[in-house]
Short mmCIF file of C-alpha atoms in Angstrom, two decimals:
data_model
loop_
_atom_site.label_atom_id
_atom_site.label_comp_id
_atom_site.label_asym_id
_atom_site.label_seq_id
_atom_site.Cartn_x
_atom_site.Cartn_y
_atom_site.Cartn_z
CA GLY C 11 25.19 18.16 63.93
CA GLN C 12 26.33 20.80 65.92
CA ASN C 13 25.78 24.56 65.50
CA ILE C 14 26.87 27.61 67.84
CA ASP C 15 25.56 30.84 66.69
CA GLN C 16 26.61 34.24 67.83
CA PRO C 17 26.78 37.75 66.32
CA THR C 18 29.72 38.49 64.35
CA GLU C 19 30.59 42.23 65.66
CA MET C 20 29.59 44.30 68.50
CA THR C 21 30.50 47.64 69.77
CA ALA C 22 30.15 49.42 73.15
CA THR C 23 31.65 52.67 74.77
CA GLU C 24 33.89 52.51 77.73
CA GLY C 25 31.98 52.33 81.05
CA ALA C 26 28.95 50.60 79.44
CA ILE C 27 27.52 46.90 79.68
CA VAL C 28 27.50 44.85 76.95
CA GLN C 29 25.52 41.24 76.34
CA ILE C 30 26.94 38.72 73.98
CA ASN C 31 24.51 35.92 72.90
CA CYS C 32 25.28 32.61 72.01
CA THR C 33 22.66 30.00 70.98
CA TYR C 34 23.42 26.43 70.47
CA GLN C 35 22.06 23.21 68.87
CA THR C 36 23.97 20.07 69.81
CA SER C 37 23.26 16.44 69.88
CA GLY C 38 24.16 16.31 73.65
CA PHE C 39 25.35 18.72 76.18
CA ASN C 40 27.92 18.83 79.03
CA GLY C 41 29.11 22.43 79.37
CA LEU C 42 29.42 25.78 77.72
CA PHE C 43 32.44 28.12 77.77
CA TRP C 44 33.60 31.33 77.03
CA TYR C 45 36.99 32.28 75.87
CA GLN C 46 38.32 35.92 75.10
CA GLN C 47 40.95 35.98 72.51
CA HIS C 48 42.97 39.35 71.61
CA ALA C 49 44.16 39.89 68.07
CA GLY C 50 47.59 37.45 67.66
CA GLU C 51 47.05 36.01 70.98
CA ALA C 52 45.73 32.65 72.46
CA PRO C 53 42.29 32.39 73.68
CA THR C 54 41.89 32.49 77.48
CA PHE C 55 39.23 30.80 79.47
CA LEU C 56 36.49 33.41 80.95
CA SER C 57 33.62 31.14 82.11
CA TYR C 58 31.97 27.71 82.26
CA ASN C 59 28.44 26.93 82.64
CA VAL C 60 26.97 23.47 83.05
CA LEU C 61 23.42 24.15 85.05
CA ASP C 62 21.12 26.83 84.31
CA GLY C 63 21.76 30.23 85.99
CA LEU C 64 24.21 32.85 86.37
CA GLU C 65 27.76 32.30 87.14
CA GLU C 66 29.69 35.79 88.28
CA LYS C 67 33.09 36.57 88.31
CA GLY C 68 34.12 40.01 88.67
CA ARG C 69 33.02 42.07 85.86
CA PHE C 70 32.12 39.11 83.82
CA SER C 71 29.14 36.96 84.12
CA SER C 72 27.65 34.20 82.25
CA PHE C 73 24.05 32.91 82.06
CA LEU C 74 22.80 29.68 80.63
CA SER C 75 19.45 28.15 79.70
CA ARG C 76 19.73 24.53 78.69
CA SER C 77 15.97 24.15 77.92
CA LYS C 78 16.47 27.06 75.43
CA GLY C 79 20.01 26.27 74.00
CA TYR C 80 20.84 29.72 75.28
CA SER C 81 23.75 31.56 77.13
CA TYR C 82 25.29 34.93 77.26
CA LEU C 83 28.23 36.79 78.36
CA LEU C 84 27.85 39.82 80.43
CA LEU C 85 30.64 42.42 80.66
CA LYS C 86 30.06 45.54 82.83
CA GLU C 87 32.37 48.40 83.33
CA LEU C 88 33.83 47.97 79.94
CA GLN C 89 37.42 48.79 79.46
CA MET C 90 39.40 49.43 76.05
CA LYS C 91 41.58 46.25 76.84
CA ASP C 92 37.95 44.37 76.80
CA SER C 93 38.28 44.79 72.90
CA ALA C 94 38.60 41.41 71.68
CA SER C 95 36.96 38.21 70.10
CA TYR C 96 34.67 36.61 72.42
CA LEU C 97 34.12 32.71 71.81
CA CYS C 98 31.14 30.62 73.01
CA ALA C 99 32.05 26.76 72.90
CA VAL C 100 30.03 23.72 73.86
CA ARG C 101 30.94 20.25 74.99
CA ASP C 102 29.18 17.40 73.89
CA VAL C 103 28.32 14.40 75.80
CA ASN C 104 27.39 11.76 73.40
CA ARG C 105 29.38 8.98 71.46
CA GLY C 106 32.72 10.60 70.18
CA SER C 107 32.94 13.30 72.86
CA THR C 108 35.79 13.79 74.80
CA LEU C 109 37.42 16.43 76.98
CA GLY C 110 39.40 18.06 74.61
CA ARG C 111 36.65 18.47 71.81
CA LEU C 112 34.76 21.85 72.05
CA TYR C 113 32.31 23.21 69.44
CA PHE C 114 33.12 26.63 68.73
CA GLY C 115 30.96 29.68 67.35
CA ARG C 116 32.96 31.63 64.95
CA GLY C 117 33.40 34.93 67.62
CA THR C 118 32.04 37.91 68.46
CA GLN C 119 34.51 40.84 67.63
CA LEU C 120 33.79 43.51 70.38
CA THR C 121 35.21 46.96 70.03
CA VAL C 122 35.05 49.19 72.80
CA TRP C 123 35.30 52.91 72.14
CA PRO C 124 36.56 55.73 74.28
CA LYS O 23 53.60 27.37 85.95
CA ALA O 24 54.43 27.74 82.65
CA GLY O 25 51.64 27.55 79.96
CA VAL O 26 51.13 25.76 76.78
CA THR O 27 54.31 26.08 74.45
CA GLN O 28 53.74 26.10 70.59
CA THR O 29 56.68 26.05 67.84
CA PRO O 30 57.28 27.32 65.55
CA ARG O 31 55.21 30.52 65.99
CA TYR O 32 55.25 31.37 62.30
CA LEU O 33 56.23 29.72 59.17
CA ILE O 34 55.72 29.99 55.51
CA LYS O 35 55.62 27.11 53.15
CA THR O 36 54.80 26.15 49.62
CA ARG O 37 52.29 23.92 47.98
CA GLY O 38 53.01 20.28 48.21
CA GLN O 39 55.87 20.52 50.84
CA GLN O 40 55.06 19.10 54.58
CA VAL O 41 54.91 20.75 58.04
CA THR O 42 55.47 19.63 61.80
CA LEU O 43 54.14 21.52 64.50
CA SER O 44 55.31 20.90 68.17
CA CYS O 45 53.20 21.62 71.25
CA SER O 46 54.32 21.23 75.05
CA PRO O 47 51.51 20.99 77.48
CA ILE O 48 50.96 22.34 80.78
CA SER O 49 53.00 20.51 83.35
CA GLY O 50 50.58 17.40 84.49
CA HIS O 51 48.27 18.04 81.81
CA ARG O 52 48.04 14.67 79.74
CA SER O 53 45.29 15.57 77.19
CA VAL O 54 46.38 17.51 74.13
CA SER O 55 43.92 18.84 71.54
CA TRP O 56 44.71 20.56 68.17
CA TYR O 57 42.64 23.30 66.39
CA GLN O 58 42.67 25.04 63.14
CA GLN O 59 41.52 28.49 63.33
CA THR O 60 40.59 30.27 60.14
CA PRO O 61 38.69 33.76 59.57
CA GLY O 62 35.94 31.97 57.68
CA GLN O 63 35.73 28.78 59.83
CA GLY O 64 36.63 29.94 63.27
CA LEU O 65 38.14 27.00 65.37
CA GLN O 66 37.84 23.71 64.02
CA PHE O 67 38.69 20.43 65.96
CA LEU O 68 41.77 18.38 64.37
CA PHE O 69 42.38 15.51 67.12
CA GLU O 70 42.90 15.01 70.98
CA TYR O 71 45.42 12.78 72.38
CA PHE O 72 45.90 11.32 75.83
CA SER O 73 48.38 9.04 77.22
CA GLU O 74 50.07 8.88 73.72
CA THR O 75 46.52 7.66 72.09
CA GLN O 76 44.54 9.52 69.73
CA ARG O 77 41.07 9.62 71.36
CA ASN O 78 39.02 11.52 68.96
CA LYS O 79 39.32 12.94 65.26
CA GLY O 80 37.53 16.02 63.54
CA ASN O 81 36.47 15.82 60.13
CA PHE O 82 39.73 16.79 58.54
CA PRO O 83 41.75 14.54 55.56
CA GLY O 84 44.20 11.99 56.11
CA ARG O 85 47.11 14.67 55.31
CA PHE O 86 46.49 15.85 58.84
CA SER O 87 48.17 13.47 61.39
CA GLY O 88 49.51 13.85 64.80
CA ARG O 89 51.18 11.88 67.71
CA GLN O 90 51.81 12.47 71.30
CA PHE O 91 54.92 11.41 73.32
CA SER O 92 55.23 9.86 76.54
CA ASN O 93 56.19 13.14 78.21
CA SER O 94 52.56 14.28 77.02
CA ARG O 95 54.47 16.62 74.18
CA SER O 96 52.67 16.43 71.05
CA GLU O 97 53.43 17.03 67.44
CA MET O 98 50.94 17.40 64.31
CA ASN O 99 51.89 16.87 60.69
CA VAL O 100 50.39 18.29 57.44
CA SER O 101 51.54 16.72 54.33
CA THR O 102 51.25 17.77 50.64
CA LEU O 103 50.16 21.35 51.81
CA GLU O 104 47.53 23.31 50.13
CA LEU O 105 46.97 26.90 50.13
CA GLY O 106 43.65 26.37 52.10
CA ASP O 107 45.85 24.65 54.95
CA SER O 108 46.82 28.38 55.71
CA ALA O 109 45.37 28.76 59.37
CA LEU O 110 46.63 29.60 62.71
CA TYR O 111 47.17 26.18 64.41
CA LEU O 112 46.13 26.12 68.10
CA CYS O 113 47.46 23.60 70.78
CA ALA O 114 45.37 23.04 74.05
CA SER O 115 45.96 21.02 76.90
CA SER O 116 43.51 20.17 79.75
CA SER O 117 43.69 18.23 83.11
CA ASN O 118 41.38 15.25 83.54
CA ARG O 119 41.47 15.51 87.23
CA GLY O 120 37.68 17.13 87.79
CA GLY O 121 37.08 20.83 87.79
CA THR O 122 35.68 22.35 84.61
CA GLY O 123 37.95 20.47 82.34
CA GLU O 124 38.60 23.91 80.71
CA LEU O 125 41.17 23.82 77.53
CA PHE O 126 44.39 26.07 78.24
CA PHE O 127 45.59 27.29 74.61
CA GLY O 128 48.97 28.28 73.24
CA GLU O 129 49.48 31.07 71.23
CA GLY O 130 49.49 29.27 67.89
CA SER O 131 51.37 28.36 65.01
CA ARG O 132 50.62 30.54 61.96
CA LEU O 133 50.87 28.58 58.85
CA THR O 134 50.94 30.35 55.45
CA VAL O 135 51.12 28.07 52.30
CA LEU O 136 52.23 30.07 49.33
#
């Protein structure tokens, strides 16, 4: 089966750096996604990793190690508006997998304090 | 370009009733997926449609069904509602034309079953 684990909650202060970890166990692997979801809003796409290494996009970076089944999302120069739930999701590659089927972790609720 | 649109945004039903939710994908996207989001389980995959055909289905009972029309719009139906069906139902569309294939989510339909 598929198992995606991430911490339930994290807190940090404005201007700081926070790292949200995600570990996964899937029968196959075809990419890992990070989404941000503010309360009452739609999840929005942040990043995608399919090869090992770091992908940087402005204040956000995402890292992947396929051999370890591990990813992290790094948020720099935190702002109050970064308070949200961050969702880690994996796309499988085996039979039964399709483009639209992602396996999601339960999300990490990040609170940024002034 | 308009995003994914879901209607209705909020609805209240009683046990035993049925409900139909609607989703209009981003123009040009032919893949539509549905997810159920609850605090306890996170995002759970319901099903995916492409070119009016169901391509994948999650582990939900037969009371949950869906369809897709020729213009890629999709509907999902839940019959004989149970209290446990109270959730946020998210629709997502994606493009099959290369790239990361990330999902673009609508803001969801929040269903409350009394």
